[in-house]
Amino acid sequence: MAEAHQAVAFQFTITPEGIDLQLSHQALRQVYLSGLRSWKKRVTRLKNNVITGVYPASPSSWLFVVIAILATMYTRSDPSMGLIAKIQEHLPQGCIQIIQKCRTVVSAVLFSTLLWFSLIFTMRLCLKQLLSYHGWMFEQHGKVSNTTKIWAAMVRIFSGRQPLLYSYQGSLPNLPVPAVKDTVKRYLESARLLMSDAEYERMTTLAKEFESSLGNRLQWYLKLKAMWASNYVSDWWEEYVYLRGRGPLMVNSNYYGMDFLYVTPTPIQAARAGNTLHACLLYRRKLNREEIKPVILNVPLCAAQCERIFNTTRIPGEETDSLIHWQDSEYVAVFHRGRYFRLWLYHAGRMLSPREIEHQIQHILDDPSPPVPGEAKLAALTAGDRIPWAQARKEFFSSGVNKRSLDCIEKAAFFVALDDDEQGMMGDDPAGNLDRYAKSLLHGKCYDRWFDKSFTVVLYKNGKNGLNAEHSWADAPIMAHVWEYVMTTDCFQLGYTEEGHCKGDVASSLPPPTRLTWDIPAECQERIERSLAVAQTLADDVDFHVLPIQDFGKGAIKKCKISPDAFIQIALQLAYYRNRGSFTLTYEASMTRLFREGRTETVRSCTSESCTFVRALEGGESKEVCRHLFRTAAEKHQHLYRMAMTGGGIDRHLFCLYIVSKYLGEESPFLKEVLSETWRLSTSQTPLQQVELFDFVNHPDYTTCGGGFGPVADDGYGVSYIIIGENMINLHISCKHSCPQTDSHKFGADIKKALMDLLELMSPEKPDPSRAEQNHLKNSKKDL
């Protein structure tokens, strides 16, 4: 409606008497308030940039330095050791006497400012060096060395107070480049157990040849990039792993997040949409103001990925896609029954209340207009292969009404899908419905999600919600942080009336949502159908199972004095071995956000230690032997995870060396074989980051279910898991129906059985009451 307001704000007619100018005061007021909001955001952004730019100091510290320098000058001492006089000599000669008298003060202020900037630079440099220390990660739990204690004290000294979201960005260290020989050695160690003797000998030969010849040359270029760029991995990872992928984003790349498992706060779809969208806006406002606290894991984590959460779209290209981010967007694009709408989220310079958004969503739900030809399944273009979508976009959406409507979707804050289906853990088959709920969020009907948007909020007819997120702009923990805030704000802060509606009133002057218009020719409709056929085949092949485990959780695992993540990863190895009778290359995602612009690294969870333990357990070895082997495997896994987090991983380094070799036109048989390996077991943990927002004691039913992703390999599994509180673990397992060796439900049962077996193995043995009674009788006889 903003364009409409602007169009009617000025009306004029030419008459014989002259020009009759008419002004719409209501429209002018809307334009004024919209501009005022934009200027407020610019001022806030400028203020935050200044605060972040001088961190760990504060802007007020400049005044303190100036006053201190001027005070020392009045005591007839020169703290600058002659620099103030040198600055005064180079100041222009003024004609006015007052300016002449102030030249000394101006020189002192300039010197104070230079000193202030020097102190900031020194503090940042010291903080950067301190944050480069990762020895604390490798120390045993509860045993902190003196070095780490001194380091922690120094970090507190050089860290400023009340940091904003991006305050630490300039102080984070760069991701280090490991030595080629170290990476090759770690790779060969990880590959040994999955290769025969002949295969391993051949790979060792290739690795030694690479290390002694081409590897050093590629490493030189990589070190050069590491000196120049903020992160030597992230830009290539984003481009070559995500943006250059020509297959469908749906299932293959995008992932999903679920609603509360047991609770639906309201059965009214429009009301749930009102609170959910308003909570998203509240998060975006906190993000724009940098009021979100930086994530601290003893040291701060990089927040660069947060910049593109909202107002971001992936644009298809024939060779490579591109990510476009806009500074602001005041509306969302909404899909319902094959129609597209623009829903403005701001009116009269303010954010719409949840009740007003509910009113607007209900207006869309009640709209009886049918979709125009080709509109209903238009989004299937984003679900299919990228090249046909790029060609169709260029041919049919580069001008006219189609371009304007497509621009409206791509420039929206995010995408909203209003589904007519009911989903959730409900009915006579709650487990099966939970699986169907996951599949619906992952791919829907293949034409009711805009898979190119940074994320799509899905709202079902029965009030359930969820999201589908595009992967290239950020990793899952970033979107999980948003969704945790949205879910808890929806239920615990905004709330609903007794009838299930949003709280608040509706402004009478609220303009209705705008229907987007399209003119889609028959040829484009044929391409839409072809993309839909590709996407539908992919979606139908996905076998999905969501498994909530309530028998035990983190609390029971910690009593075994084992890392919960290592415990689950070894259980996955045991389950896969029982499921397939062999071991496989396993991918576990680990974050590298301890470094600037860090994203992820691979932990190769299938180790020789874990395989030795699994074989011993399945071979009937004694409990004492199995326990020892299990602890050894868990410690090895924890070591690999810490190495990955601190820049000592394997796969990102080899990936970047491979990219350099392609730029140089060099062929490396070693790198080619490494990067062609198949990850048949791809795993990822979704961490619960804002535990303080949940109350599992007083509100145990308000339990998040986490999220999941599609299988990476056609003959493998994708496993996502989230540890909830002390007594629950949720698993999301995916595979493909087309592979006869995979079954998500059977593998889920194998994982649960493996977890229970490991818990029984590692739990402290309870004393046998009968044996204790016999010992008591023996001791009594001795006493007699």
JSON list of N, CA, C and O in Angstrom, two decimals, residues 32 91 180 293 314 337 463 465 478 483 559 594 618 680:
[
{"chain": "A", "resi": 32, "resn": "TYR", "atom": "N", "xyz": [5.45, 10.40, 5.55]},
{"chain": "A", "resi": 32, "resn": "TYR", "atom": "CA", "xyz": [6.30, 11.06, 6.54]},
{"chain": "A", "resi": 32, "resn": "TYR", "atom": "C", "xyz": [6.70, 10.08, 7.65]},
{"chain": "A", "resi": 32, "resn": "TYR", "atom": "O", "xyz": [7.88, 9.98, 8.03]},
{"chain": "A", "resi": 91, "resn": "LEU", "atom": "N", "xyz": [49.19, 23.28, 12.53]},
{"chain": "A", "resi": 91, "resn": "LEU", "atom": "CA", "xyz": [47.83, 23.81, 12.41]},
{"chain": "A", "resi": 91, "resn": "LEU", "atom": "C", "xyz": [47.86, 25.09, 11.60]},
{"chain": "A", "resi": 91, "resn": "LEU", "atom": "O", "xyz": [48.81, 25.88, 11.67]},
{"chain": "A", "resi": 180, "resn": "VAL", "atom": "N", "xyz": [50.16, -28.83, 5.95]},
{"chain": "A", "resi": 180, "resn": "VAL", "atom": "CA", "xyz": [49.71, -29.88, 5.03]},
{"chain": "A", "resi": 180, "resn": "VAL", "atom": "C", "xyz": [50.00, -31.26, 5.60]},
{"chain": "A", "resi": 180, "resn": "VAL", "atom": "O", "xyz": [49.15, -32.16, 5.56]},
{"chain": "A", "resi": 293, "resn": "LYS", "atom": "N", "xyz": [22.28, -10.41, 22.85]},
{"chain": "A", "resi": 293, "resn": "LYS", "atom": "CA", "xyz": [23.58, -10.64, 23.49]},
{"chain": "A", "resi": 293, "resn": "LYS", "atom": "C", "xyz": [24.43, -11.57, 22.63]},
{"chain": "A", "resi": 293, "resn": "LYS", "atom": "O", "xyz": [23.93, -12.57, 22.12]},
{"chain": "A", "resi": 314, "resn": "ARG", "atom": "N", "xyz": [17.92, -15.88, -2.15]},
{"chain": "A", "resi": 314, "resn": "ARG", "atom": "CA", "xyz": [18.86, -16.51, -3.07]},
{"chain": "A", "resi": 314, "resn": "ARG", "atom": "C", "xyz": [18.31, -16.36, -4.50]},
{"chain": "A", "resi": 314, "resn": "ARG", "atom": "O", "xyz": [17.19, -16.78, -4.79]},
{"chain": "A", "resi": 337, "resn": "ARG", "atom": "N", "xyz": [-3.54, -20.92, -0.66]},
{"chain": "A", "resi": 337, "resn": "ARG", "atom": "CA", "xyz": [-4.39, -21.53, -1.70]},
{"chain": "A", "resi": 337, "resn": "ARG", "atom": "C", "xyz": [-4.03, -21.05, -3.09]},
{"chain": "A", "resi": 337, "resn": "ARG", "atom": "O", "xyz": [-4.89, -20.69, -3.89]},
{"chain": "A", "resi": 463, "resn": "GLY", "atom": "N", "xyz": [-3.35, -24.43, 13.95]},
{"chain": "A", "resi": 463, "resn": "GLY", "atom": "CA", "xyz": [-2.55, -23.56, 14.81]},
{"chain": "A", "resi": 463, "resn": "GLY", "atom": "C", "xyz": [-1.12, -23.99, 14.99]},
{"chain": "A", "resi": 463, "resn": "GLY", "atom": "O", "xyz": [-0.34, -23.28, 15.64]},
{"chain": "A", "resi": 465, "resn": "ASN", "atom": "N", "xyz": [2.77, -24.55, 13.86]},
{"chain": "A", "resi": 465, "resn": "ASN", "atom": "CA", "xyz": [3.64, -23.79, 12.97]},
{"chain": "A", "resi": 465, "resn": "ASN", "atom": "C", "xyz": [4.98, -24.49, 12.81]},
{"chain": "A", "resi": 465, "resn": "ASN", "atom": "O", "xyz": [5.22, -25.56, 13.36]},
{"chain": "A", "resi": 478, "resn": "ILE", "atom": "N", "xyz": [22.00, -20.56, 13.81]},
{"chain": "A", "resi": 478, "resn": "ILE", "atom": "CA", "xyz": [21.57, -19.16, 13.71]},
{"chain": "A", "resi": 478, "resn": "ILE", "atom": "C", "xyz": [20.05, -19.10, 13.64]},
{"chain": "A", "resi": 478, "resn": "ILE", "atom": "O", "xyz": [19.40, -18.33, 14.36]},
{"chain": "A", "resi": 483, "resn": "TRP", "atom": "N", "xyz": [14.29, -19.05, 16.20]},
{"chain": "A", "resi": 483, "resn": "TRP", "atom": "CA", "xyz": [13.06, -19.81, 16.43]},
{"chain": "A", "resi": 483, "resn": "TRP", "atom": "C", "xyz": [12.82, -20.05, 17.91]},
{"chain": "A", "resi": 483, "resn": "TRP", "atom": "O", "xyz": [11.66, -20.07, 18.36]},
{"chain": "A", "resi": 559, "resn": "LYS", "atom": "N", "xyz": [25.79, -38.70, 34.34]},
{"chain": "A", "resi": 559, "resn": "LYS", "atom": "CA", "xyz": [26.12, -39.54, 35.48]},
{"chain": "A", "resi": 559, "resn": "LYS", "atom": "C", "xyz": [27.17, -40.59, 35.11]},
{"chain": "A", "resi": 559, "resn": "LYS", "atom": "O", "xyz": [27.90, -41.08, 35.97]},
{"chain": "A", "resi": 594, "resn": "LEU", "atom": "N", "xyz": [34.48, -19.69, 16.65]},
{"chain": "A", "resi": 594, "resn": "LEU", "atom": "CA", "xyz": [35.48, -19.06, 17.51]},
{"chain": "A", "resi": 594, "resn": "LEU", "atom": "C", "xyz": [36.34, -18.10, 16.71]},
{"chain": "A", "resi": 594, "resn": "LEU", "atom": "O", "xyz": [37.07, -17.27, 17.27]},
{"chain": "A", "resi": 618, "resn": "GLU", "atom": "N", "xyz": [29.83, -56.06, 20.46]},
{"chain": "A", "resi": 618, "resn": "GLU", "atom": "CA", "xyz": [29.07, -57.05, 19.70]},
{"chain": "A", "resi": 618, "resn": "GLU", "atom": "C", "xyz": [29.72, -58.43, 19.76]},
{"chain": "A", "resi": 618, "resn": "GLU", "atom": "O", "xyz": [29.06, -59.44, 19.52]},
{"chain": "A", "resi": 680, "resn": "ARG", "atom": "N", "xyz": [27.80, -41.49, 4.02]},
{"chain": "A", "resi": 680, "resn": "ARG", "atom": "CA", "xyz": [26.55, -42.25, 4.13]},
{"chain": "A", "resi": 680, "resn": "ARG", "atom": "C", "xyz": [25.85, -42.04, 5.47]},
{"chain": "A", "resi": 680, "resn": "ARG", "atom": "O", "xyz": [24.69, -42.42, 5.62]}
]
